[in-house]
Amino acid sequence: MTAQPIEQHRVLKTAIPGPRSQALQARKLASVSAGVSTGLPIYVERGAGGILVDADGNQLIDFGSGIAVTSVGNGAPRVIEAVQRQIADFTHTCFMVNPYEEYVEVCEKLNELTPGDHDKRTALFNSGAEAVENAVKVARHYTGKDGIVAFDHAYHGRTNLTLAMTAKNMPYKHKFGPFASELYRVPMAYPYRWPGGPQHCADEAFSYIIDQIHAQIGEENTAAVIIEPIQGEGGFIVPPAGFLKQLSEWCTANNILFIADEVQSGFCRSGDWFASDFEGIVPDLITTAKGIAGGMPLSAVTGRADIMDTIHPGGLGGTYGGNPVACAAALASIETMEEENLIQRARDIEAILKGRLEQLAAKYDEVGEIRGRGAMIAMELVTDRETKEPAAALTAAINKACHERGLVTLTCGTLGNVFRFLPPLSMGDDLLNEGLDILDEAFAASV
Ligand code: PLZ
């Protein structure tokens, strides 16, 4: 069985959200915890490529990919076929009880694709947060040290340990503490907002950070530094060239593990297999999830074999980690990325997105900066280009105006003033441009 084809165009049949979605939202409010909110409450019935079809028959253009997950698009034929085949074979054994080939094959593939040609090992889990938790466990176990260093604007998940690493209070951390200990935060090399100016950001941030680690934790107490090579939820912040390399080399020289959290930036999203590749860095450990499995829940920690293999048998695992259906989906997603050259496609999308956003920046002073790589692009909005005062209200207004027009968009940023673009990498030029036309209208209607 293959997915029913859906024309790759927006179709609006009702207001957004339409009456059926509104009725479903009323049921949601009466049954689902208020803590789980919905950014755009159109209730999805089907999806294919870059289109989502809602309960009222509207076809919305998807610029979010379910937060960078459906990079191969919804309904990718190889993924559908692999998942159906695997479900018919068996759905679960628990790899720790009775293993299966698909798990091993995903690990082999990750060892091959992740940065560096050294000997590697992988362990599979379910969510990004779970991968990050396990990377921290492994780092502490291997180094025999406790301290973990994370960054301003970081996002690493919603579990207690990963919330300690996530930077933003609302909505993630507010009143959910106390959080896990021995987590330390240092400034992020954020060129657009670096006090000394973008040209000094790499060197100044690096020396500030290592001084802080030395003075406040001590290298001998620091197990790992964890960083998103392109920060996701925090605002698609791209560190300046050379910063990550300098930092990772310093970590190595000080017996501190360098962990790259590529949960959002991985799997072709940034125009390389991993964002680390662009900077030529080879992390000791790398966490992946999201785009890995075309929408099925799967995550991984991949790292140097000597590190990953110091863990005692039984020290890592979980009931569902590396579920066979999710593994089959991952193998099919990776094959799709290879066969359809989605690395190149992400770069093509970057050129289109940046070209169109530069046109917006020429028209509107509120566009403070356009940044990102591949199909992970953002614009940071400000009320004034001189003061760089964050324009959070405008960001929310444009987002709402896009939603009302049938374009699924996402914002991000610690200050709520970053508009981000995460289309499926399989999205064609026509649909991408149709979405960007809607963005133009939404911008004009909101400023
Ligand atoms: N690390 C870099 O981006 C998830 C979170 C959405 P999970 N980002 C989207 C939300 O509001 O919950 C993310 C990430 C990076 C870790 C995670 C966590 O991944 O699969 O959501 O646990």
Tab-separated table of C-alpha atoms and ligand atoms in Angstrom:
chain	number	residue	atom	x	y	z
A	1	MET	CA	0.000	0.000	0.000
A	2	THR	CA	1.311	3.451	-0.849
A	3	ALA	CA	0.082	6.837	0.312
A	4	GLN	CA	-2.732	8.460	-1.610
A	5	PRO	CA	-1.095	11.210	-3.644
A	6	ILE	CA	-1.869	14.723	-2.484
A	7	GLU	CA	-1.416	17.642	-4.872
A	8	GLN	CA	1.465	19.753	-3.673
A	9	HIS	CA	-0.493	23.002	-3.386
A	10	ARG	CA	-2.279	24.898	-0.674
A	11	VAL	CA	-6.062	24.473	-0.735
A	12	LEU	CA	-8.267	26.459	1.644
A	13	LYS	CA	-11.841	25.272	2.006
A	14	THR	CA	-12.705	26.890	5.344
A	15	ALA	CA	-11.272	29.429	7.724
A	16	ILE	CA	-8.213	28.086	9.588
A	17	PRO	CA	-8.942	26.298	11.850
A	18	GLY	CA	-12.173	25.085	10.263
A	19	PRO	CA	-15.306	23.866	12.080
A	20	ARG	CA	-14.244	20.212	12.387
A	21	SER	CA	-10.847	21.172	13.741
A	22	GLN	CA	-12.508	23.549	16.164
A	23	ALA	CA	-14.819	20.808	17.397
A	24	LEU	CA	-11.825	18.516	17.889
A	25	GLN	CA	-9.994	21.275	19.722
A	26	ALA	CA	-12.953	21.588	22.108
A	27	ARG	CA	-12.637	17.848	22.826
A	28	LYS	CA	-8.892	18.288	23.272
A	29	LEU	CA	-9.389	21.027	25.861
A	30	ALA	CA	-11.738	18.744	27.795
A	31	SER	CA	-9.463	15.695	27.678
A	32	VAL	CA	-5.793	16.598	27.199
A	33	SER	CA	-3.724	18.262	29.894
A	34	ALA	CA	-3.563	22.014	29.436
A	35	GLY	CA	0.222	21.619	29.720
A	36	VAL	CA	0.302	20.122	26.229
A	37	SER	CA	-0.470	23.032	23.942
A	38	THR	CA	-0.973	23.115	20.172
A	39	GLY	CA	0.722	25.746	18.011
A	40	LEU	CA	-1.736	25.533	15.139
A	41	PRO	CA	-4.810	23.472	16.044
A	42	ILE	CA	-5.763	22.162	12.649
A	43	TYR	CA	-6.355	18.436	13.138
A	44	VAL	CA	-4.319	16.499	10.632
A	45	GLU	CA	-5.840	13.574	8.751
A	46	ARG	CA	-3.266	12.971	6.066
A	47	GLY	CA	0.079	14.217	4.876
A	48	ALA	CA	2.268	13.763	1.816
A	49	GLY	CA	5.462	15.533	0.868
A	50	GLY	CA	5.118	19.082	2.152
A	51	ILE	CA	1.323	19.143	2.466
A	52	LEU	CA	-0.845	18.391	5.507
A	53	VAL	CA	-4.564	17.770	4.979
A	54	ASP	CA	-6.796	18.710	7.920
A	55	ALA	CA	-10.175	17.482	9.130
A	56	ASP	CA	-11.935	20.164	7.072
A	57	GLY	CA	-10.181	19.206	3.837
A	58	ASN	CA	-7.789	22.159	3.887
A	59	GLN	CA	-4.332	21.514	2.467
A	60	LEU	CA	-1.680	23.367	4.433
A	61	ILE	CA	1.931	23.917	3.402
A	62	ASP	CA	4.329	22.477	5.957
A	63	PHE	CA	7.325	24.688	6.783
A	64	GLY	CA	7.959	22.912	10.103
A	65	SER	CA	8.295	19.170	9.343
A	66	GLY	CA	6.940	18.470	12.841
A	67	ILE	CA	10.013	20.315	14.236
A	68	ALA	CA	12.624	19.010	11.781
A	69	VAL	CA	11.427	15.402	11.828
A	70	THR	CA	9.849	14.577	8.471
A	71	SER	CA	12.922	15.623	6.511
A	72	VAL	CA	12.130	13.026	3.836
A	73	GLY	CA	8.567	14.406	3.712
A	74	ASN	CA	5.422	12.731	4.943
A	75	GLY	CA	4.508	9.571	3.092
A	76	ALA	CA	7.993	8.902	1.688
A	77	PRO	CA	7.415	5.674	-0.308
A	78	ARG	CA	10.476	3.809	1.044
A	79	VAL	CA	9.481	4.635	4.634
A	80	ILE	CA	5.890	3.495	4.166
A	81	GLU	CA	7.009	0.271	2.547
A	82	ALA	CA	9.647	-0.488	5.197
A	83	VAL	CA	7.323	0.240	8.115
A	84	GLN	CA	4.512	-1.885	6.681
A	85	ARG	CA	6.863	-4.765	5.991
A	86	GLN	CA	8.350	-4.594	9.481
A	87	ILE	CA	4.967	-4.362	11.225
A	88	ALA	CA	3.862	-7.482	9.386
A	89	ASP	CA	7.075	-9.314	10.436
A	90	PHE	CA	7.131	-8.348	14.126
A	91	THR	CA	6.657	-5.148	16.118
A	92	HIS	CA	8.692	-5.681	19.269
A	93	THR	CA	10.883	-8.062	21.155
A	94	CYS	CA	12.983	-5.619	23.222
A	95	PHE	CA	16.512	-5.618	21.803
A	96	MET	CA	17.915	-6.373	25.268
A	97	VAL	CA	15.902	-9.589	25.353
A	98	ASN	CA	15.974	-10.845	21.763
A	99	PRO	CA	17.994	-8.830	19.258
A	100	TYR	CA	17.278	-8.269	15.548
A	101	GLU	CA	19.286	-7.208	12.535
A	102	GLU	CA	17.600	-3.822	11.920
A	103	TYR	CA	18.969	-2.404	15.190
A	104	VAL	CA	22.503	-3.471	14.312
A	105	GLU	CA	22.159	-2.092	10.797
A	106	VAL	CA	21.063	1.342	12.067
A	107	CYS	CA	24.086	1.395	14.396
A	108	GLU	CA	26.405	0.409	11.534
A	109	LYS	CA	24.931	3.163	9.393
A	110	LEU	CA	25.296	5.775	12.133
A	111	ASN	CA	28.892	4.733	12.784
A	112	GLU	CA	29.575	5.199	9.084
A	113	LEU	CA	27.734	8.509	8.562
A	114	THR	CA	28.632	10.482	11.696
A	115	PRO	CA	31.773	12.665	11.617
A	116	GLY	CA	35.176	10.968	11.841
A	117	ASP	CA	36.438	7.660	10.461
A	118	HIS	CA	37.528	6.277	13.832
A	119	ASP	CA	36.097	3.134	15.417
A	120	LYS	CA	32.613	3.920	16.780
A	121	ARG	CA	29.738	2.328	18.674
A	122	THR	CA	26.080	3.360	18.899
A	123	ALA	CA	23.185	2.792	21.293
A	124	LEU	CA	19.558	3.472	20.341
A	125	PHE	CA	16.816	5.149	22.346
A	126	ASN	CA	13.409	6.749	21.729
A	127	SER	CA	13.606	10.525	22.074
A	128	GLY	CA	16.160	13.267	21.744
A	129	ALA	CA	16.093	13.920	25.491
A	130	GLU	CA	16.759	10.261	26.202
A	131	ALA	CA	19.763	10.302	23.871
A	132	VAL	CA	21.155	13.394	25.606
A	133	GLU	CA	20.618	11.817	29.060
A	134	ASN	CA	22.522	8.753	27.957
A	135	ALA	CA	25.352	10.785	26.445
A	136	VAL	CA	25.755	12.483	29.819
A	137	LYS	CA	25.682	9.110	31.609
A	138	VAL	CA	28.347	7.751	29.283
A	139	ALA	CA	30.525	10.866	29.613
A	140	ARG	CA	30.413	10.758	33.409
A	141	HIS	CA	31.069	7.047	33.531
A	142	TYR	CA	34.008	7.221	31.122
A	143	THR	CA	35.715	10.276	32.603
A	144	GLY	CA	34.856	9.610	36.230
A	145	LYS	CA	33.955	13.307	36.456
A	146	ASP	CA	30.620	15.045	37.151
A	147	GLY	CA	30.564	18.524	35.628
A	148	ILE	CA	28.621	19.100	32.424
A	149	VAL	CA	28.829	22.405	30.575
A	150	ALA	CA	25.927	23.659	28.482
A	151	PHE	CA	25.319	26.994	26.785
A	152	ASP	CA	23.053	29.990	26.876
A	153	HIS	CA	20.121	29.428	24.475
A	154	ALA	CA	20.664	25.657	24.607
A	155	TYR	CA	17.808	23.198	24.221
A	156	HIS	CA	18.415	19.572	25.157
A	157	GLY	CA	14.995	18.264	26.230
A	158	ARG	CA	12.293	18.230	28.894
A	159	THR	CA	13.371	15.470	31.299
A	160	ASN	CA	14.795	16.602	34.617
A	161	LEU	CA	18.453	16.243	33.634
A	162	THR	CA	17.980	17.729	30.166
A	163	LEU	CA	15.874	20.586	31.583
A	164	ALA	CA	18.885	21.434	33.731
A	165	MET	CA	20.771	21.809	30.434
A	166	THR	CA	17.980	23.638	28.557
A	167	ALA	CA	18.364	27.399	28.951
A	168	LYS	CA	14.895	28.885	28.624
A	169	ASN	CA	12.565	29.183	31.605
A	170	MET	CA	9.159	29.675	29.949
A	171	PRO	CA	7.557	27.368	29.053
A	172	TYR	CA	10.057	24.554	29.624
A	173	LYS	CA	11.421	24.893	33.154
A	174	HIS	CA	9.033	27.193	34.974
A	175	LYS	CA	8.288	25.743	38.439
A	176	PHE	CA	9.438	22.241	37.417
A	177	GLY	CA	12.630	22.321	39.473
A	178	PRO	CA	14.773	21.579	41.346
A	179	PHE	CA	16.882	20.285	38.482
A	180	ALA	CA	19.769	17.831	38.312
A	181	SER	CA	23.034	19.135	39.719
A	182	GLU	CA	26.542	19.607	38.325
A	183	LEU	CA	25.220	21.328	35.223
A	184	TYR	CA	26.925	24.626	34.376
A	185	ARG	CA	26.037	27.259	31.815
A	186	VAL	CA	28.396	29.405	29.794
A	187	PRO	CA	27.690	32.124	27.192
A	188	MET	CA	27.004	31.102	23.616
A	189	ALA	CA	29.077	32.461	20.765
A	190	TYR	CA	26.136	34.356	19.245
A	191	PRO	CA	27.603	36.650	16.609
A	192	TYR	CA	24.549	38.880	16.097
A	193	ARG	CA	24.347	39.764	19.775
A	194	TRP	CA	27.979	39.417	20.874
A	195	PRO	CA	28.829	42.576	22.866
A	196	GLY	CA	32.261	42.972	21.233
A	197	GLY	CA	30.780	42.618	17.721
A	198	PRO	CA	30.544	39.576	15.437
A	199	GLN	CA	34.155	39.797	14.238
A	200	HIS	CA	35.446	39.227	17.788
A	201	CYS	CA	32.799	36.712	18.811
A	202	ALA	CA	34.724	33.474	18.158
A	203	ASP	CA	37.894	34.366	20.063
A	204	GLU	CA	36.268	36.333	22.875
A	205	ALA	CA	33.593	33.726	23.508
A	206	PHE	CA	36.158	30.932	23.494
A	207	SER	CA	38.507	32.572	25.985
A	208	TYR	CA	35.623	33.680	28.220
A	209	ILE	CA	34.184	30.147	28.265
A	210	ILE	CA	37.422	28.332	29.058
A	211	ASP	CA	38.250	30.863	31.784
A	212	GLN	CA	34.829	30.269	33.295
A	213	ILE	CA	35.180	26.483	33.175
A	214	HIS	CA	38.627	26.743	34.753
A	215	ALA	CA	37.538	29.116	37.528
A	216	GLN	CA	34.065	27.819	38.334
A	217	ILE	CA	34.253	24.065	37.753
A	218	GLY	CA	37.851	23.061	37.099
A	219	GLU	CA	38.913	21.010	34.079
A	220	GLU	CA	39.589	18.077	36.400
A	221	ASN	CA	35.907	18.097	37.430
A	222	THR	CA	34.429	18.631	33.968
A	223	ALA	CA	33.203	15.497	32.201
A	224	ALA	CA	31.833	17.063	29.028
A	225	VAL	CA	30.905	20.155	27.098
A	226	ILE	CA	27.656	19.703	25.167
A	227	ILE	CA	26.647	22.003	22.341
A	228	GLU	CA	24.233	22.089	19.416
A	229	PRO	CA	26.509	22.896	16.442
A	230	ILE	CA	23.618	25.040	15.204
A	231	GLN	CA	21.325	25.858	18.110
A	232	GLY	CA	17.718	24.935	17.413
A	233	GLU	CA	15.000	26.044	19.826
A	234	GLY	CA	17.296	28.798	21.152
A	235	GLY	CA	17.123	30.685	17.850
A	236	PHE	CA	18.989	28.890	15.058
A	237	ILE	CA	22.180	30.453	16.338
A	238	VAL	CA	25.157	29.589	14.148
A	239	PRO	CA	28.431	29.983	16.030
A	240	PRO	CA	31.163	31.885	14.194
A	241	ALA	CA	33.589	29.956	11.982
A	242	GLY	CA	36.338	28.289	13.970
A	243	PHE	CA	34.637	28.527	17.374
A	244	LEU	CA	33.521	24.901	17.544
A	245	LYS	CA	36.892	23.650	16.349
A	246	GLN	CA	38.781	25.698	18.946
A	247	LEU	CA	36.434	24.518	21.673
A	248	SER	CA	36.571	20.845	20.717
A	249	GLU	CA	40.379	20.910	20.531
A	250	TRP	CA	40.557	22.543	23.952
A	251	CYS	CA	38.233	19.844	25.325
A	252	THR	CA	40.456	17.095	23.936
A	253	ALA	CA	43.578	18.723	25.395
A	254	ASN	CA	41.878	18.846	28.807
A	255	ASN	CA	40.423	15.337	28.905
A	256	ILE	CA	36.891	16.719	28.600
A	257	LEU	CA	34.487	15.044	26.177
A	258	PHE	CA	32.992	17.143	23.400
A	259	ILE	CA	29.359	16.178	22.781
A	260	ALA	CA	27.515	17.476	19.723
A	261	ASP	CA	23.740	17.486	20.134
A	262	GLU	CA	22.622	17.088	16.522
A	263	VAL	CA	19.066	16.073	17.364
A	264	GLN	CA	17.719	19.004	15.327
A	265	SER	CA	20.611	19.807	12.966
A	266	GLY	CA	21.414	16.232	11.902
A	267	PHE	CA	20.491	14.087	8.909
A	268	CYS	CA	20.980	16.444	5.960
A	269	ARG	CA	19.037	19.244	7.608
A	270	SER	CA	22.003	21.638	7.611
A	271	GLY	CA	23.147	20.777	4.077
A	272	ASP	CA	25.612	18.142	5.305
A	273	TRP	CA	24.951	14.829	6.984
A	274	PHE	CA	25.653	16.662	10.251
A	275	ALA	CA	26.242	20.311	11.095
A	276	SER	CA	29.557	19.239	12.688
A	277	ASP	CA	30.786	18.245	9.201
A	278	PHE	CA	30.637	21.814	7.969
A	279	GLU	CA	33.000	22.940	10.726
A	280	GLY	CA	35.234	19.895	10.306
A	281	ILE	CA	34.802	18.852	13.932
A	282	VAL	CA	34.769	15.268	15.146
A	283	PRO	CA	32.766	15.030	18.384
A	284	ASP	CA	33.589	12.338	20.944
A	285	LEU	CA	29.856	11.662	21.263
A	286	ILE	CA	26.988	12.756	19.036
A	287	THR	CA	23.270	12.603	19.787
A	288	THR	CA	20.737	12.218	16.981
A	289	ALA	CA	16.948	11.816	16.684
A	290	LYS	CA	14.179	13.654	14.781
A	291	GLY	CA	15.082	13.403	11.055
A	292	ILE	CA	16.643	9.969	11.543
A	293	ALA	CA	13.465	7.938	11.086
A	294	GLY	CA	10.916	9.888	9.034
A	295	GLY	CA	8.606	10.461	11.984
A	296	MET	CA	9.000	7.232	13.919
A	297	PRO	CA	10.421	7.730	17.416
A	298	LEU	CA	14.109	6.839	17.408
A	299	SER	CA	17.242	8.423	18.814
A	300	ALA	CA	20.870	7.487	19.172
A	301	VAL	CA	24.149	8.138	20.910
A	302	THR	CA	27.125	7.453	18.661
A	303	GLY	CA	30.661	7.812	19.900
A	304	ARG	CA	34.234	6.673	20.073
A	305	ALA	CA	34.311	2.915	20.595
A	306	ASP	CA	36.666	3.187	23.586
A	307	ILE	CA	34.208	5.514	25.327
A	308	MET	CA	30.980	3.696	24.452
A	309	ASP	CA	32.467	0.296	25.296
A	310	THR	CA	33.626	1.221	28.794
A	311	ILE	CA	30.026	0.845	29.929
A	312	HIS	CA	29.325	-2.458	31.682
A	313	PRO	CA	26.901	-4.862	29.953
A	314	GLY	CA	23.330	-3.885	30.832
A	315	GLY	CA	24.329	-0.308	31.700
A	316	LEU	CA	22.463	1.143	28.721
A	317	GLY	CA	19.056	0.221	27.379
A	318	GLY	CA	15.299	0.548	27.796
A	319	THR	CA	12.174	-1.361	26.789
A	320	TYR	CA	11.540	0.339	23.476
A	321	GLY	CA	14.913	1.804	22.489
A	322	GLY	CA	15.643	0.897	18.869
A	323	ASN	CA	12.172	-0.481	18.234
A	324	PRO	CA	12.235	-2.589	15.032
A	325	VAL	CA	9.597	-0.521	13.223
A	326	ALA	CA	11.472	2.689	14.036
A	327	CYS	CA	14.722	1.067	12.887
A	328	ALA	CA	13.149	-0.027	9.588
A	329	ALA	CA	11.885	3.542	9.113
A	330	ALA	CA	15.379	4.896	9.849
A	331	LEU	CA	17.038	2.634	7.300
A	332	ALA	CA	14.457	3.666	4.694
A	333	SER	CA	14.813	7.362	5.560
A	334	ILE	CA	18.597	7.214	5.286
A	335	GLU	CA	18.312	5.387	1.979
A	336	THR	CA	15.936	8.104	0.761
A	337	MET	CA	18.424	10.788	1.801
A	338	GLU	CA	21.194	9.013	-0.082
A	339	GLU	CA	19.189	8.129	-3.199
A	340	GLU	CA	17.513	11.518	-3.510
A	341	ASN	CA	20.656	13.431	-2.554
A	342	LEU	CA	18.860	15.405	0.140
A	343	ILE	CA	22.136	17.020	1.188
A	344	GLN	CA	22.189	18.850	-2.135
A	345	ARG	CA	18.465	19.524	-1.882
A	346	ALA	CA	18.950	21.151	1.551
A	347	ARG	CA	21.571	23.425	-0.021
A	348	ASP	CA	19.215	24.317	-2.872
A	349	ILE	CA	16.491	25.115	-0.342
A	350	GLU	CA	18.976	27.338	1.526
A	351	ALA	CA	19.631	29.343	-1.645
A	352	ILE	CA	15.910	29.834	-2.323
A	353	LEU	CA	15.024	30.658	1.284
A	354	LYS	CA	17.894	33.085	1.782
A	355	GLY	CA	17.213	34.783	-1.563
A	356	ARG	CA	13.567	35.370	-0.700
A	357	LEU	CA	14.298	36.441	2.877
A	358	GLU	CA	16.903	38.955	1.650
A	359	GLN	CA	14.114	40.516	-0.407
A	360	LEU	CA	12.030	40.809	2.762
A	361	ALA	CA	15.003	42.324	4.592
A	362	ALA	CA	15.329	44.947	1.853
A	363	LYS	CA	11.686	45.908	2.391
A	364	TYR	CA	11.377	45.708	6.158
A	365	ASP	CA	13.781	47.120	8.759
A	366	GLU	CA	12.396	44.633	11.258
A	367	VAL	CA	14.487	41.853	9.705
A	368	GLY	CA	17.584	42.035	11.882
A	369	GLU	CA	19.469	38.985	10.657
A	370	ILE	CA	18.993	36.035	8.315
A	371	ARG	CA	21.036	33.002	9.290
A	372	GLY	CA	21.262	29.226	9.290
A	373	ARG	CA	22.387	26.545	6.901
A	374	GLY	CA	20.637	24.178	4.547
A	375	ALA	CA	16.947	23.819	5.257
A	376	MET	CA	17.469	25.173	8.784
A	377	ILE	CA	17.102	28.903	8.181
A	378	ALA	CA	15.791	31.688	10.392
A	379	MET	CA	15.243	35.404	10.480
A	380	GLU	CA	15.638	37.284	13.727
A	381	LEU	CA	13.183	40.159	14.036
A	382	VAL	CA	13.913	43.413	15.865
A	383	THR	CA	12.003	46.635	16.443
A	384	ASP	CA	15.147	48.645	15.599
A	385	ARG	CA	18.249	47.520	13.719
A	386	GLU	CA	20.494	49.731	15.872
A	387	THR	CA	19.313	48.684	19.333
A	388	LYS	CA	18.355	45.148	18.174
A	389	GLU	CA	15.371	45.235	20.526
A	390	PRO	CA	13.675	41.852	20.030
A	391	ALA	CA	10.355	42.051	18.145
A	392	ALA	CA	8.583	39.149	19.845
A	393	ALA	CA	5.063	40.522	19.324
A	394	LEU	CA	5.674	41.010	15.598
A	395	THR	CA	7.131	37.498	15.331
A	396	ALA	CA	4.004	36.054	16.939
A	397	ALA	CA	1.748	38.183	14.704
A	398	ILE	CA	3.443	37.035	11.483
A	399	ASN	CA	3.311	33.441	12.672
A	400	LYS	CA	-0.420	33.752	13.320
A	401	ALA	CA	-0.975	35.430	9.944
A	402	CYS	CA	0.856	32.549	8.220
A	403	HIS	CA	-1.276	30.007	10.065
A	404	GLU	CA	-4.516	31.744	9.064
A	405	ARG	CA	-3.346	31.578	5.458
A	406	GLY	CA	-2.614	27.856	5.553
A	407	LEU	CA	1.163	27.920	6.077
A	408	VAL	CA	2.495	25.895	8.999
A	409	THR	CA	5.331	27.959	10.486
A	410	LEU	CA	7.328	27.858	13.706
A	411	THR	CA	9.079	30.462	15.797
A	412	CYS	CA	11.955	29.969	18.228
A	413	GLY	CA	14.524	31.927	20.215
A	414	THR	CA	15.039	32.518	23.909
A	415	LEU	CA	13.553	35.973	23.342
A	416	GLY	CA	10.721	34.677	21.115
A	417	ASN	CA	11.742	36.837	18.162
A	418	VAL	CA	13.101	34.304	15.673
A	419	PHE	CA	11.077	33.011	12.751
A	420	ARG	CA	12.372	29.642	11.586
A	421	PHE	CA	12.022	27.587	8.434
A	422	LEU	CA	12.258	23.794	8.507
A	423	PRO	CA	10.559	22.529	5.348
A	424	PRO	CA	10.822	18.869	4.396
A	425	LEU	CA	13.954	18.458	2.279
A	426	SER	CA	11.814	16.762	-0.359
A	427	MET	CA	9.782	19.943	-0.908
A	428	GLY	CA	9.856	21.157	-4.518
A	429	ASP	CA	10.667	24.710	-5.606
A	430	ASP	CA	7.058	25.511	-6.512
A	431	LEU	CA	5.622	24.642	-3.117
A	432	LEU	CA	8.502	26.354	-1.333
A	433	ASN	CA	7.878	29.540	-3.308
A	434	GLU	CA	4.123	29.276	-2.778
A	435	GLY	CA	4.805	29.163	0.965
A	436	LEU	CA	7.178	32.105	0.735
A	437	ASP	CA	4.544	34.138	-1.141
A	438	ILE	CA	2.210	33.503	1.793
A	439	LEU	CA	4.956	34.640	4.176
A	440	ASP	CA	5.278	37.891	2.163
A	441	GLU	CA	1.544	38.511	2.558
A	442	ALA	CA	1.618	37.627	6.248
A	443	PHE	CA	4.555	39.952	6.850
A	444	ALA	CA	2.861	42.821	5.019
A	445	ALA	CA	-0.340	42.275	6.997
A	446	SER	CA	1.501	42.262	10.350
A	447	VAL	CA	4.010	45.124	10.299
B	1	PLZ	N1	18.155	18.342	21.547
B	1	PLZ	C1	18.889	19.992	19.895
B	1	PLZ	O1	16.119	20.283	19.311
B	1	PLZ	C2	14.021	18.771	20.572
B	1	PLZ	C3	11.472	20.322	21.210
B	1	PLZ	C4	10.052	20.636	21.103
B	1	PLZ	P1	12.950	15.216	22.121
B	1	PLZ	N2	13.576	20.003	20.033
B	1	PLZ	C5	12.144	20.210	19.889
B	1	PLZ	C6	9.418	20.839	22.439
B	1	PLZ	O2	8.949	21.950	22.692
B	1	PLZ	O3	9.379	19.878	23.227
B	1	PLZ	C7	15.494	18.622	20.901
B	1	PLZ	C8	16.472	19.382	20.238
B	1	PLZ	C9	17.809	19.216	20.590
B	1	PLZ	C10	17.243	17.595	22.182
B	1	PLZ	C11	15.891	17.715	21.886
B	1	PLZ	C12	14.916	16.852	22.621
B	1	PLZ	O4	14.335	15.947	21.754
B	1	PLZ	O5	12.813	14.144	21.088
B	1	PLZ	O6	11.887	16.277	22.057
B	1	PLZ	O7	13.133	14.669	23.493
